[in-house]
């Protein structure tokens, strides 16, 4: 199995290379050249297996023998042992046929842990094998940074530098990052906003000479291994609900489209899925594209579901590649137009997408109403991201006999502001985190200057 670029120009890579590489050199994203298949019997044989064993079976073909089975099984088992629920991603039944897939039982209480607990360990494995070290740099306004730090804190061959805007992330989010005191973890508070932090990370990737040859690695959702890890919970939850004998539908709170693209891969592997419902907040490019064929950028809106605040949905390119029949030149041309001006998809690819995907956009006022309504109906307190999913699922549900699985992407305690706005007194952190606000913190405040940040990285990497 090789990995190819969605723009058709970059060289094909092995699994190891694709884990260590972010974006393809032609500006595209890597996808597997062929899609491994899960047969009816393969799926039936997963009934009753542990999450880690299902994860091993789903991901093993993508790893392509580049890690021996025993070592890969150990990596997977250790990654998911960090979750506080024995089922790793438990299903919670809300009504006769609507389920929440709780993806927030990992170390930082959001679904990004599922991918980053695995990615850190994969990177460490390959670097050790090569006798190399690497530096990770990332900018965060919240969820990704803490999940990346938790995923890498035990990785001897990695040093991780996460930039966040000084005094502009919530206390819980900041402390989830800054209370990790491992020797290889460096939190930098930038005297600027998120865009300043992001721009410095981008500039560092564009010109890596300041690192004198040390590899710089990205852990954002363009990394294929993150998508791969997320395929697993679609398979595991569908099997728990009766696959391969029964179809399911999924509703996914979406931003950069990494999560729902993983679901699409599960479908392509042979999982019987009736449809995917894409939920967005007011930053609704995915909904506008699918519903009105309006593929255009609009100004960023700050919402109550901040981890879904995006202008461009980076992983949507992977789905476009499939919708355009894997024509890399057509995808490159479309995205070039999109960068310059509002555009639209061609008729045939759009029709193909509409057969499988529905979408719904949920504004802030509705998010608050949904948190109250869902509590009234089910006794559950939803986080604001999950609330967009709950609403979209109720609105876009197809066949009533097909189970609808809404992905719960964060624990409500992590986004207590919205929960309080909805009229609840707040949500306590889970027991293993209830001392978070007392833990020692460590971070360095730096000016929003590229040279200062790069010097800090050079001085502190081990
Ligand atoms: C990152 C994130 C999302 C969006 O996921 P994508 O893969 O970017 O579509 C939704 N909810 C929460 C809580 C997140 O952290």
Tab-separated table of C-alpha atoms and ligand atoms in Angstrom:
chain	number	residue	atom	x	y	z
A	1	UNK	CA	0.000	0.000	0.000
A	2	UNK	CA	1.298	3.420	-1.011
A	3	UNK	CA	-0.120	6.863	-0.273
A	4	UNK	CA	-0.808	9.364	-3.064
A	5	UNK	CA	-1.509	13.103	-3.125
A	6	UNK	CA	-4.955	14.582	-3.832
A	7	UNK	CA	-3.303	16.920	-6.349
A	8	UNK	CA	-1.586	14.190	-8.269
A	9	UNK	CA	1.927	15.671	-8.478
A	10	UNK	CA	3.826	14.705	-5.296
A	11	UNK	CA	5.673	11.365	-5.047
A	12	UNK	CA	3.834	8.361	-3.564
A	13	UNK	CA	4.951	7.536	-0.013
A	14	UNK	CA	5.095	4.557	2.327
A	15	UNK	CA	3.126	4.499	5.604
A	16	UNK	CA	6.208	5.469	7.616
A	17	UNK	CA	6.918	8.413	5.327
A	18	UNK	CA	3.320	9.574	5.372
A	19	UNK	CA	3.238	9.572	9.188
A	20	UNK	CA	6.393	11.701	9.269
A	21	UNK	CA	5.202	14.064	6.497
A	22	UNK	CA	2.378	16.559	6.749
A	23	UNK	CA	1.220	18.192	3.569
A	24	UNK	CA	2.302	16.749	0.210
A	25	UNK	CA	4.894	18.757	-1.725
A	26	UNK	CA	2.279	19.703	-4.368
A	27	UNK	CA	0.066	21.278	-1.686
A	28	UNK	CA	-2.279	18.268	-1.565
A	29	UNK	CA	-3.095	15.760	1.171
A	30	UNK	CA	-2.117	12.106	1.233
A	31	UNK	CA	-4.686	9.331	0.856
A	32	UNK	CA	-4.218	5.567	0.490
A	33	UNK	CA	-3.812	4.421	-3.104
A	34	UNK	CA	-6.323	1.600	-2.579
A	35	UNK	CA	-8.951	1.151	0.113
A	36	UNK	CA	-8.571	-2.036	2.199
A	37	UNK	CA	-11.820	-3.978	2.434
A	38	UNK	CA	-13.611	-5.324	5.506
A	39	UNK	CA	-15.782	-8.219	4.361
A	40	UNK	CA	-19.116	-9.204	5.873
A	41	UNK	CA	-17.289	-11.972	7.751
A	42	UNK	CA	-14.515	-9.630	8.972
A	43	UNK	CA	-17.142	-7.315	10.465
A	44	UNK	CA	-19.200	-10.157	11.943
A	45	UNK	CA	-16.057	-11.508	13.628
A	46	UNK	CA	-15.562	-8.178	15.448
A	47	UNK	CA	-18.688	-8.614	17.595
A	48	UNK	CA	-17.665	-8.576	21.235
A	49	UNK	CA	-13.990	-7.745	20.677
A	50	UNK	CA	-12.218	-5.061	22.702
A	51	UNK	CA	-11.786	-1.594	21.200
A	52	UNK	CA	-8.030	-2.108	20.979
A	53	UNK	CA	-8.451	-5.365	19.062
A	54	UNK	CA	-10.931	-3.806	16.619
A	55	UNK	CA	-8.486	-0.902	16.228
A	56	UNK	CA	-5.677	-3.308	15.399
A	57	UNK	CA	-7.754	-5.138	12.779
A	58	UNK	CA	-9.064	-1.962	11.100
A	59	UNK	CA	-5.692	-0.189	10.930
A	60	UNK	CA	-3.332	-3.078	10.234
A	61	UNK	CA	-3.765	-3.010	6.413
A	62	UNK	CA	-2.897	0.717	6.350
A	63	UNK	CA	0.306	0.056	8.282
A	64	UNK	CA	1.183	-2.357	5.519
A	65	UNK	CA	3.615	-4.505	7.488
A	66	UNK	CA	5.888	-1.529	8.182
A	67	UNK	CA	5.457	-2.186	11.913
A	68	UNK	CA	5.392	-5.847	12.959
A	69	UNK	CA	2.005	-7.006	14.242
A	70	UNK	CA	3.088	-7.587	17.812
A	71	UNK	CA	4.652	-4.126	18.160
A	72	UNK	CA	1.671	-2.451	16.502
A	73	UNK	CA	-0.728	-4.293	18.809
A	74	UNK	CA	1.269	-3.012	21.811
A	75	UNK	CA	1.237	0.574	20.499
A	76	UNK	CA	-2.541	0.442	19.983
A	77	UNK	CA	-3.198	-1.163	23.372
A	78	UNK	CA	-1.103	1.453	25.189
A	79	UNK	CA	-2.714	4.333	23.290
A	80	UNK	CA	-6.243	3.346	24.324
A	81	UNK	CA	-5.326	2.326	27.885
A	82	UNK	CA	-5.111	6.088	28.586
A	83	UNK	CA	-8.912	6.388	28.263
A	84	UNK	CA	-10.893	6.427	31.484
A	85	UNK	CA	-13.800	4.275	30.228
A	86	UNK	CA	-13.285	0.536	29.685
A	87	UNK	CA	-15.193	0.705	26.401
A	88	UNK	CA	-12.863	3.577	25.296
A	89	UNK	CA	-15.716	5.151	23.237
A	90	UNK	CA	-18.994	4.049	24.901
A	91	UNK	CA	-22.416	4.367	23.228
A	92	UNK	CA	-25.086	6.138	25.217
A	93	UNK	CA	-28.678	5.517	24.096
A	94	UNK	CA	-30.764	8.712	24.062
A	95	UNK	CA	-34.071	7.417	22.761
A	96	UNK	CA	-35.511	4.537	20.762
A	97	UNK	CA	-32.948	4.847	17.985
A	98	UNK	CA	-30.634	7.809	18.647
A	99	UNK	CA	-27.276	7.153	20.256
A	100	UNK	CA	-24.407	9.340	21.431
A	101	UNK	CA	-20.949	7.987	20.721
A	102	UNK	CA	-18.939	9.423	23.607
A	103	UNK	CA	-15.507	10.227	22.216
A	104	UNK	CA	-14.445	12.347	25.202
A	105	UNK	CA	-13.090	9.854	27.731
A	106	UNK	CA	-9.438	10.469	26.797
A	107	UNK	CA	-6.900	12.537	28.748
A	108	UNK	CA	-8.076	15.958	27.478
A	109	UNK	CA	-11.831	15.265	27.246
A	110	UNK	CA	-12.220	15.747	23.484
A	111	UNK	CA	-12.222	13.361	20.546
A	112	UNK	CA	-8.817	14.518	19.301
A	113	UNK	CA	-7.261	12.239	21.936
A	114	UNK	CA	-8.357	9.201	19.923
A	115	UNK	CA	-6.019	10.164	17.101
A	116	UNK	CA	-3.233	11.904	18.994
A	117	UNK	CA	-2.676	9.169	21.577
A	118	UNK	CA	-1.867	6.932	18.635
A	119	UNK	CA	0.017	9.457	16.491
A	120	UNK	CA	2.527	10.374	19.232
A	121	UNK	CA	3.384	6.723	19.718
A	122	UNK	CA	3.674	6.061	15.974
A	123	UNK	CA	6.015	9.014	15.512
A	124	UNK	CA	8.141	7.923	18.451
A	125	UNK	CA	8.354	4.375	17.090
A	126	UNK	CA	9.531	5.436	13.631
A	127	UNK	CA	11.992	8.038	14.950
A	128	UNK	CA	13.544	5.531	17.342
A	129	UNK	CA	13.907	3.029	14.523
A	130	UNK	CA	15.679	5.646	12.403
A	131	UNK	CA	17.803	6.935	15.290
A	132	UNK	CA	16.386	10.410	14.711
A	133	UNK	CA	14.772	13.083	16.824
A	134	UNK	CA	12.067	15.499	15.728
A	135	UNK	CA	10.484	18.745	16.810
A	136	UNK	CA	6.720	19.244	16.774
A	137	UNK	CA	5.386	22.759	16.448
A	138	UNK	CA	1.740	23.694	16.559
A	139	UNK	CA	-0.514	26.650	17.273
A	140	UNK	CA	-3.716	26.161	19.184
A	141	UNK	CA	-6.720	27.996	20.457
A	142	UNK	CA	-7.614	24.977	22.559
A	143	UNK	CA	-8.370	21.328	21.854
A	144	UNK	CA	-5.612	20.330	19.451
A	145	UNK	CA	-2.747	21.667	21.560
A	146	UNK	CA	-3.645	19.849	24.743
A	147	UNK	CA	-4.385	16.598	22.904
A	148	UNK	CA	-1.033	16.816	21.084
A	149	UNK	CA	0.838	17.474	24.333
A	150	UNK	CA	-0.842	14.519	26.040
A	151	UNK	CA	-0.078	12.353	23.025
A	152	UNK	CA	3.634	13.230	23.037
A	153	UNK	CA	4.530	13.682	26.714
A	154	UNK	CA	6.006	10.184	26.983
A	155	UNK	CA	7.771	10.211	23.607
A	156	UNK	CA	11.556	10.239	24.120
A	157	UNK	CA	12.380	11.142	20.535
A	158	UNK	CA	10.092	14.162	20.268
A	159	UNK	CA	10.171	17.690	21.642
A	160	UNK	CA	6.852	19.485	21.383
A	161	UNK	CA	6.354	23.259	21.256
A	162	UNK	CA	2.757	24.471	21.391
A	163	UNK	CA	1.981	28.156	20.903
A	164	UNK	CA	-1.197	29.609	22.345
A	165	UNK	CA	-2.346	33.253	22.404
A	166	UNK	CA	-1.422	34.706	25.831
A	167	UNK	CA	-4.492	35.207	28.047
A	168	UNK	CA	-6.831	34.303	25.214
A	169	UNK	CA	-7.616	30.656	25.909
A	170	UNK	CA	-9.939	29.514	28.668
A	171	UNK	CA	-8.394	28.576	32.008
A	172	UNK	CA	-9.329	24.913	31.688
A	173	UNK	CA	-7.866	24.724	28.186
A	174	UNK	CA	-4.660	26.516	29.229
A	175	UNK	CA	-4.134	24.385	32.309
A	176	UNK	CA	-4.656	21.185	30.348
A	177	UNK	CA	-1.556	22.209	28.401
A	178	UNK	CA	0.583	24.047	30.940
A	179	UNK	CA	0.198	21.581	33.813
A	180	UNK	CA	2.019	18.903	31.811
A	181	UNK	CA	5.532	19.275	33.272
A	182	UNK	CA	7.342	16.675	31.112
A	183	UNK	CA	10.894	17.566	29.965
A	184	UNK	CA	9.953	17.446	26.286
A	185	UNK	CA	6.868	19.696	26.515
A	186	UNK	CA	7.187	23.446	25.945
A	187	UNK	CA	4.200	25.755	26.176
A	188	UNK	CA	4.689	29.192	24.667
A	189	UNK	CA	2.193	31.983	25.328
A	190	UNK	CA	2.436	34.443	22.452
A	191	UNK	CA	1.698	38.105	23.084
A	192	UNK	CA	-0.735	38.244	20.189
A	193	UNK	CA	-3.789	36.431	18.876
A	194	UNK	CA	-4.272	32.933	17.490
A	195	UNK	CA	-3.548	34.064	13.925
A	196	UNK	CA	-0.149	35.467	15.001
A	197	UNK	CA	0.720	32.125	16.601
A	198	UNK	CA	-0.498	30.224	13.552
A	199	UNK	CA	1.481	32.467	11.179
A	200	UNK	CA	4.729	31.795	13.094
A	201	UNK	CA	4.172	28.042	12.941
A	202	UNK	CA	3.448	28.235	9.205
A	203	UNK	CA	6.571	30.327	8.600
A	204	UNK	CA	8.645	27.795	10.561
A	205	UNK	CA	7.391	24.949	8.365
A	206	UNK	CA	7.996	26.960	5.190
A	207	UNK	CA	11.647	27.636	6.088
A	208	UNK	CA	13.044	25.041	8.500
A	209	UNK	CA	16.677	26.137	8.231
A	210	UNK	CA	16.643	27.444	11.824
A	211	UNK	CA	16.545	23.805	12.984
A	212	UNK	CA	19.758	22.851	11.181
A	213	UNK	CA	18.394	19.663	9.686
A	214	UNK	CA	16.248	18.395	12.573
A	215	UNK	CA	12.912	17.183	11.276
A	216	UNK	CA	9.862	19.360	11.965
A	217	UNK	CA	6.612	17.410	12.248
A	218	UNK	CA	2.992	18.621	12.046
A	219	UNK	CA	0.275	16.965	14.063
A	220	UNK	CA	-2.735	18.748	12.565
A	221	UNK	CA	-5.500	16.748	10.945
A	222	UNK	CA	-3.872	16.688	7.525
A	223	UNK	CA	-1.674	13.892	8.953
A	224	UNK	CA	-3.068	10.644	7.519
A	225	UNK	CA	-2.514	8.714	10.760
A	226	UNK	CA	-5.074	10.902	12.511
A	227	UNK	CA	-7.729	9.992	9.955
A	228	UNK	CA	-6.759	6.329	10.177
A	229	UNK	CA	-7.187	6.246	13.964
A	230	UNK	CA	-10.636	7.803	13.685
A	231	UNK	CA	-11.945	5.193	11.237
A	232	UNK	CA	-11.939	2.722	14.111
A	233	UNK	CA	-14.744	4.183	16.203
A	234	UNK	CA	-17.134	4.224	13.269
A	235	UNK	CA	-16.523	0.517	12.794
A	236	UNK	CA	-16.626	-0.321	16.510
A	237	UNK	CA	-19.891	1.541	17.140
A	238	UNK	CA	-21.601	0.159	14.039
A	239	UNK	CA	-20.599	-3.381	15.024
A	240	UNK	CA	-21.986	-2.779	18.526
A	241	UNK	CA	-25.304	-1.757	16.905
A	242	UNK	CA	-25.550	-4.787	14.665
A	243	UNK	CA	-23.266	-4.282	11.638
A	244	UNK	CA	-22.760	-5.974	9.221
A	245	UNK	CA	-26.376	-7.202	9.531
A	246	UNK	CA	-27.819	-3.741	10.059
A	247	UNK	CA	-27.113	-0.264	8.649
A	248	UNK	CA	-26.395	2.796	10.771
A	249	UNK	CA	-26.235	6.558	10.130
A	250	UNK	CA	-23.757	8.978	11.694
A	251	UNK	CA	-24.037	12.654	12.537
A	252	UNK	CA	-20.700	14.455	12.929
A	253	UNK	CA	-20.039	17.956	14.352
A	254	UNK	CA	-17.566	19.151	11.720
A	255	UNK	CA	-14.954	21.794	11.022
A	256	UNK	CA	-11.840	20.675	9.163
A	257	UNK	CA	-13.700	17.519	8.052
A	258	UNK	CA	-11.094	15.087	9.436
A	259	UNK	CA	-13.616	13.340	11.633
A	260	UNK	CA	-16.352	12.829	9.040
A	261	UNK	CA	-13.803	11.910	6.368
A	262	UNK	CA	-12.710	9.040	8.628
A	263	UNK	CA	-16.352	7.916	8.645
A	264	UNK	CA	-16.406	8.031	4.877
A	265	UNK	CA	-13.305	5.820	4.799
A	266	UNK	CA	-15.086	3.307	7.060
A	267	UNK	CA	-17.957	3.303	4.544
A	268	UNK	CA	-15.541	2.799	1.651
A	269	UNK	CA	-13.958	-0.110	3.526
A	270	UNK	CA	-17.341	-1.843	3.529
A	271	UNK	CA	-19.168	-0.628	6.638
A	272	UNK	CA	-22.931	-0.487	5.906
A	273	UNK	CA	-23.757	3.222	6.430
A	274	UNK	CA	-27.044	4.757	5.277
A	275	UNK	CA	-25.907	8.370	5.431
A	276	UNK	CA	-23.654	10.889	7.087
A	277	UNK	CA	-25.113	14.084	8.483
A	278	UNK	CA	-22.602	16.939	8.696
A	279	UNK	CA	-23.321	19.433	11.481
A	280	UNK	CA	-21.700	22.880	11.384
A	281	UNK	CA	-21.943	25.957	13.559
A	282	UNK	CA	-22.395	29.404	11.966
A	283	UNK	CA	-19.101	28.829	10.114
A	284	UNK	CA	-21.006	26.787	7.591
A	285	UNK	CA	-18.877	26.338	4.477
A	286	UNK	CA	-19.574	22.594	4.433
A	287	UNK	CA	-23.328	23.121	4.678
A	288	UNK	CA	-23.360	25.894	2.056
A	289	UNK	CA	-21.360	23.737	-0.319
A	290	UNK	CA	-23.575	20.680	0.018
A	291	UNK	CA	-26.941	22.397	0.248
A	292	UNK	CA	-26.478	25.366	-2.125
A	293	UNK	CA	-23.302	24.544	-4.068
A	294	UNK	CA	-21.759	27.718	-2.642
A	295	UNK	CA	-18.103	26.758	-2.236
A	296	UNK	CA	-16.719	30.028	-0.927
A	297	UNK	CA	-14.915	31.536	2.041
A	298	UNK	CA	-16.789	33.749	4.460
A	299	UNK	CA	-15.463	35.764	7.358
A	300	UNK	CA	-14.698	33.828	10.544
A	301	UNK	CA	-17.391	34.036	13.222
A	302	UNK	CA	-16.576	33.402	16.900
A	303	UNK	CA	-19.224	30.949	18.173
A	304	UNK	CA	-20.107	29.008	21.313
A	305	UNK	CA	-18.567	25.928	19.643
A	306	UNK	CA	-15.062	27.388	19.149
A	307	UNK	CA	-13.366	24.172	18.043
A	308	UNK	CA	-15.558	24.297	14.936
A	309	UNK	CA	-14.691	27.903	14.056
A	310	UNK	CA	-13.049	27.681	10.627
A	311	UNK	CA	-13.123	29.485	7.283
A	312	UNK	CA	-11.723	26.690	5.116
A	313	UNK	CA	-12.268	23.002	5.779
A	314	UNK	CA	-8.871	21.483	4.987
A	315	UNK	CA	-9.769	17.786	4.854
A	316	UNK	CA	-12.723	18.374	2.517
A	317	UNK	CA	-10.085	18.156	-0.214
A	318	UNK	CA	-9.788	14.430	0.496
A	319	UNK	CA	-13.501	13.941	-0.188
A	320	UNK	CA	-13.370	16.139	-3.302
A	321	UNK	CA	-10.611	13.891	-4.630
A	322	UNK	CA	-12.989	10.915	-4.414
A	323	UNK	CA	-15.990	12.865	-5.744
A	324	UNK	CA	-13.923	13.953	-8.771
A	325	UNK	CA	-12.990	10.357	-9.528
A	326	UNK	CA	-9.454	10.777	-8.147
A	327	UNK	CA	-8.593	13.354	-10.794
A	328	UNK	CA	-5.798	15.290	-9.023
A	329	UNK	CA	-5.586	17.929	-11.753
A	330	UNK	CA	-9.312	18.704	-11.453
A	331	UNK	CA	-9.000	19.001	-7.649
A	332	UNK	CA	-5.977	21.291	-7.952
A	333	UNK	CA	-7.826	23.521	-10.456
A	334	UNK	CA	-10.957	23.695	-8.284
A	335	UNK	CA	-8.984	24.633	-5.169
A	336	UNK	CA	-6.977	27.242	-7.033
A	337	UNK	CA	-10.247	28.878	-8.120
A	338	UNK	CA	-11.614	28.574	-4.582
A	339	UNK	CA	-8.603	30.439	-3.126
A	340	UNK	CA	-9.208	33.327	-5.536
A	341	UNK	CA	-13.007	33.688	-5.628
A	342	UNK	CA	-16.347	32.084	-4.715
A	343	UNK	CA	-16.820	28.965	-6.794
A	344	UNK	CA	-18.971	25.845	-7.150
A	345	UNK	CA	-18.506	22.099	-7.587
A	346	UNK	CA	-19.218	20.457	-10.925
A	347	UNK	CA	-22.661	18.807	-11.160
A	348	UNK	CA	-21.646	15.149	-11.198
A	349	UNK	CA	-19.335	15.216	-8.156
A	350	UNK	CA	-21.889	17.237	-6.178
A	351	UNK	CA	-24.650	14.756	-7.028
A	352	UNK	CA	-22.400	11.928	-5.870
A	353	UNK	CA	-21.801	13.635	-2.514
A	354	UNK	CA	-25.494	14.339	-1.986
A	355	UNK	CA	-26.320	10.641	-2.243
A	356	UNK	CA	-24.414	9.959	0.982
A	357	UNK	CA	-24.123	13.272	2.846
A	358	UNK	CA	-26.730	15.587	4.343
A	359	UNK	CA	-25.884	18.734	6.288
A	360	UNK	CA	-27.308	21.237	8.732
A	361	UNK	CA	-25.955	24.481	10.208
A	362	UNK	CA	-26.710	25.475	13.811
A	363	UNK	CA	-26.323	29.039	15.139
A	364	UNK	CA	-25.443	30.045	18.715
A	365	UNK	CA	-28.990	30.760	19.874
A	366	UNK	CA	-30.053	27.333	18.644
A	367	UNK	CA	-27.078	25.692	20.385
A	368	UNK	CA	-28.298	27.056	23.728
A	369	UNK	CA	-31.862	25.959	23.019
A	370	UNK	CA	-30.684	22.491	22.054
A	371	UNK	CA	-28.624	22.068	25.238
A	372	UNK	CA	-31.807	22.788	27.239
A	373	UNK	CA	-34.082	20.677	25.042
A	374	UNK	CA	-31.744	17.681	25.013
A	375	UNK	CA	-31.450	17.839	28.786
A	376	UNK	CA	-35.198	18.007	29.132
A	377	UNK	CA	-35.691	14.989	26.876
A	378	UNK	CA	-32.726	12.823	27.877
A	379	UNK	CA	-31.185	14.180	31.138
A	380	UNK	CA	-27.864	14.576	29.286
A	381	UNK	CA	-25.899	17.829	29.266
A	382	UNK	CA	-24.336	18.184	25.834
A	383	UNK	CA	-21.261	20.258	25.090
A	384	UNK	CA	-21.934	22.981	22.463
A	385	UNK	CA	-20.198	21.056	19.642
A	386	UNK	CA	-22.179	17.919	20.338
A	387	UNK	CA	-25.315	20.083	20.535
A	388	UNK	CA	-24.885	21.047	16.857
A	389	UNK	CA	-24.757	17.328	16.086
A	390	UNK	CA	-27.819	16.494	18.156
A	391	UNK	CA	-29.830	19.162	16.346
A	392	UNK	CA	-28.632	18.182	12.877
A	393	UNK	CA	-29.322	14.514	13.605
A	394	UNK	CA	-32.890	15.223	14.705
A	395	UNK	CA	-33.499	17.390	11.630
A	396	UNK	CA	-31.859	15.263	8.977
A	397	UNK	CA	-32.697	11.796	10.188
A	398	UNK	CA	-33.724	9.520	7.338
A	399	UNK	CA	-35.280	6.068	7.806
A	400	UNK	CA	-36.514	5.898	11.435
A	401	UNK	CA	-35.563	2.238	11.742
A	402	UNK	CA	-31.869	2.962	11.062
A	403	UNK	CA	-29.956	3.807	14.258
A	404	UNK	CA	-28.586	7.370	14.276
A	405	UNK	CA	-25.224	7.759	16.024
A	406	UNK	CA	-24.289	11.339	16.934
A	407	UNK	CA	-20.618	11.801	17.727
A	408	UNK	CA	-20.112	13.517	21.095
A	409	UNK	CA	-16.849	15.318	20.402
A	410	UNK	CA	-16.190	16.955	23.793
A	411	UNK	CA	-17.095	16.612	27.473
A	412	UNK	CA	-19.431	19.422	28.603
A	413	UNK	CA	-17.074	20.403	31.469
A	414	UNK	CA	-14.555	21.495	28.865
A	415	UNK	CA	-16.972	24.082	27.436
A	416	UNK	CA	-18.755	25.099	30.608
A	417	UNK	CA	-19.282	28.687	29.385
A	418	UNK	CA	-21.951	27.621	26.893
A	419	UNK	CA	-23.536	25.259	29.393
A	420	UNK	CA	-23.831	28.061	31.935
A	421	UNK	CA	-25.261	30.381	29.262
A	422	UNK	CA	-27.877	27.726	28.599
A	423	UNK	CA	-28.979	28.117	32.213
A	424	UNK	CA	-27.223	25.286	34.028
A	425	UNK	CA	-25.057	25.830	37.113
A	426	UNK	CA	-22.020	24.296	35.387
A	427	UNK	CA	-20.545	20.858	34.941
A	428	UNK	CA	-17.881	19.385	37.239
A	429	UNK	CA	-14.661	18.046	35.726
A	430	UNK	CA	-14.419	14.256	35.901
A	431	UNK	CA	-12.770	12.846	39.058
A	432	UNK	CA	-9.310	12.265	37.560
A	433	UNK	CA	-9.132	15.968	36.678
A	434	UNK	CA	-10.800	17.618	39.630
A	435	UNK	CA	-7.493	19.052	40.897
A	436	UNK	CA	-6.677	20.673	37.520
A	437	UNK	CA	-7.088	24.205	38.853
A	438	UNK	CA	-4.542	23.559	41.614
A	439	UNK	CA	-1.841	21.895	39.519
A	440	UNK	CA	1.509	23.595	38.961
A	441	UNK	CA	1.796	25.280	35.564
A	442	UNK	CA	4.794	25.949	33.330
A	443	UNK	CA	4.860	28.187	30.275
A	444	UNK	CA	6.975	30.889	28.702
A	445	UNK	CA	5.581	34.209	27.493
A	446	UNK	CA	7.201	35.445	24.276
A	447	UNK	CA	6.568	38.412	21.991
A	448	UNK	CA	4.859	37.696	18.663
A	449	UNK	CA	8.187	37.693	16.836
A	450	UNK	CA	9.281	34.807	14.674
A	451	UNK	CA	12.970	35.115	15.620
A	452	UNK	CA	12.209	35.008	19.363
A	453	UNK	CA	10.062	31.902	18.976
A	454	UNK	CA	12.544	30.093	16.753
A	455	UNK	CA	15.421	30.941	19.113
A	456	UNK	CA	13.397	29.510	22.002
A	457	UNK	CA	12.869	26.284	20.068
A	458	UNK	CA	16.559	25.990	19.190
A	459	UNK	CA	17.676	26.681	22.768
A	460	UNK	CA	15.279	24.220	24.385
A	461	UNK	CA	14.969	21.214	22.091
A	462	UNK	CA	16.953	18.328	23.466
B	1	LIG	C1	-11.726	19.509	16.410
B	1	LIG	C2	-13.118	19.454	16.933
B	1	LIG	C3	-14.242	19.344	16.066
B	1	LIG	C4	-14.107	19.372	14.547
B	1	LIG	O1	-13.513	18.208	14.037
B	1	LIG	P1	-12.976	18.138	12.518
B	1	LIG	O2	-12.261	16.846	12.417
B	1	LIG	O3	-12.063	19.331	12.357
B	1	LIG	O4	-14.150	18.230	11.602
B	1	LIG	C5	-15.502	19.230	16.645
B	1	LIG	N1	-15.672	19.240	17.989
B	1	LIG	C6	-14.633	19.353	18.847
B	1	LIG	C7	-14.896	19.366	20.305
B	1	LIG	C8	-13.311	19.461	18.361
B	1	LIG	O5	-12.298	19.567	19.222
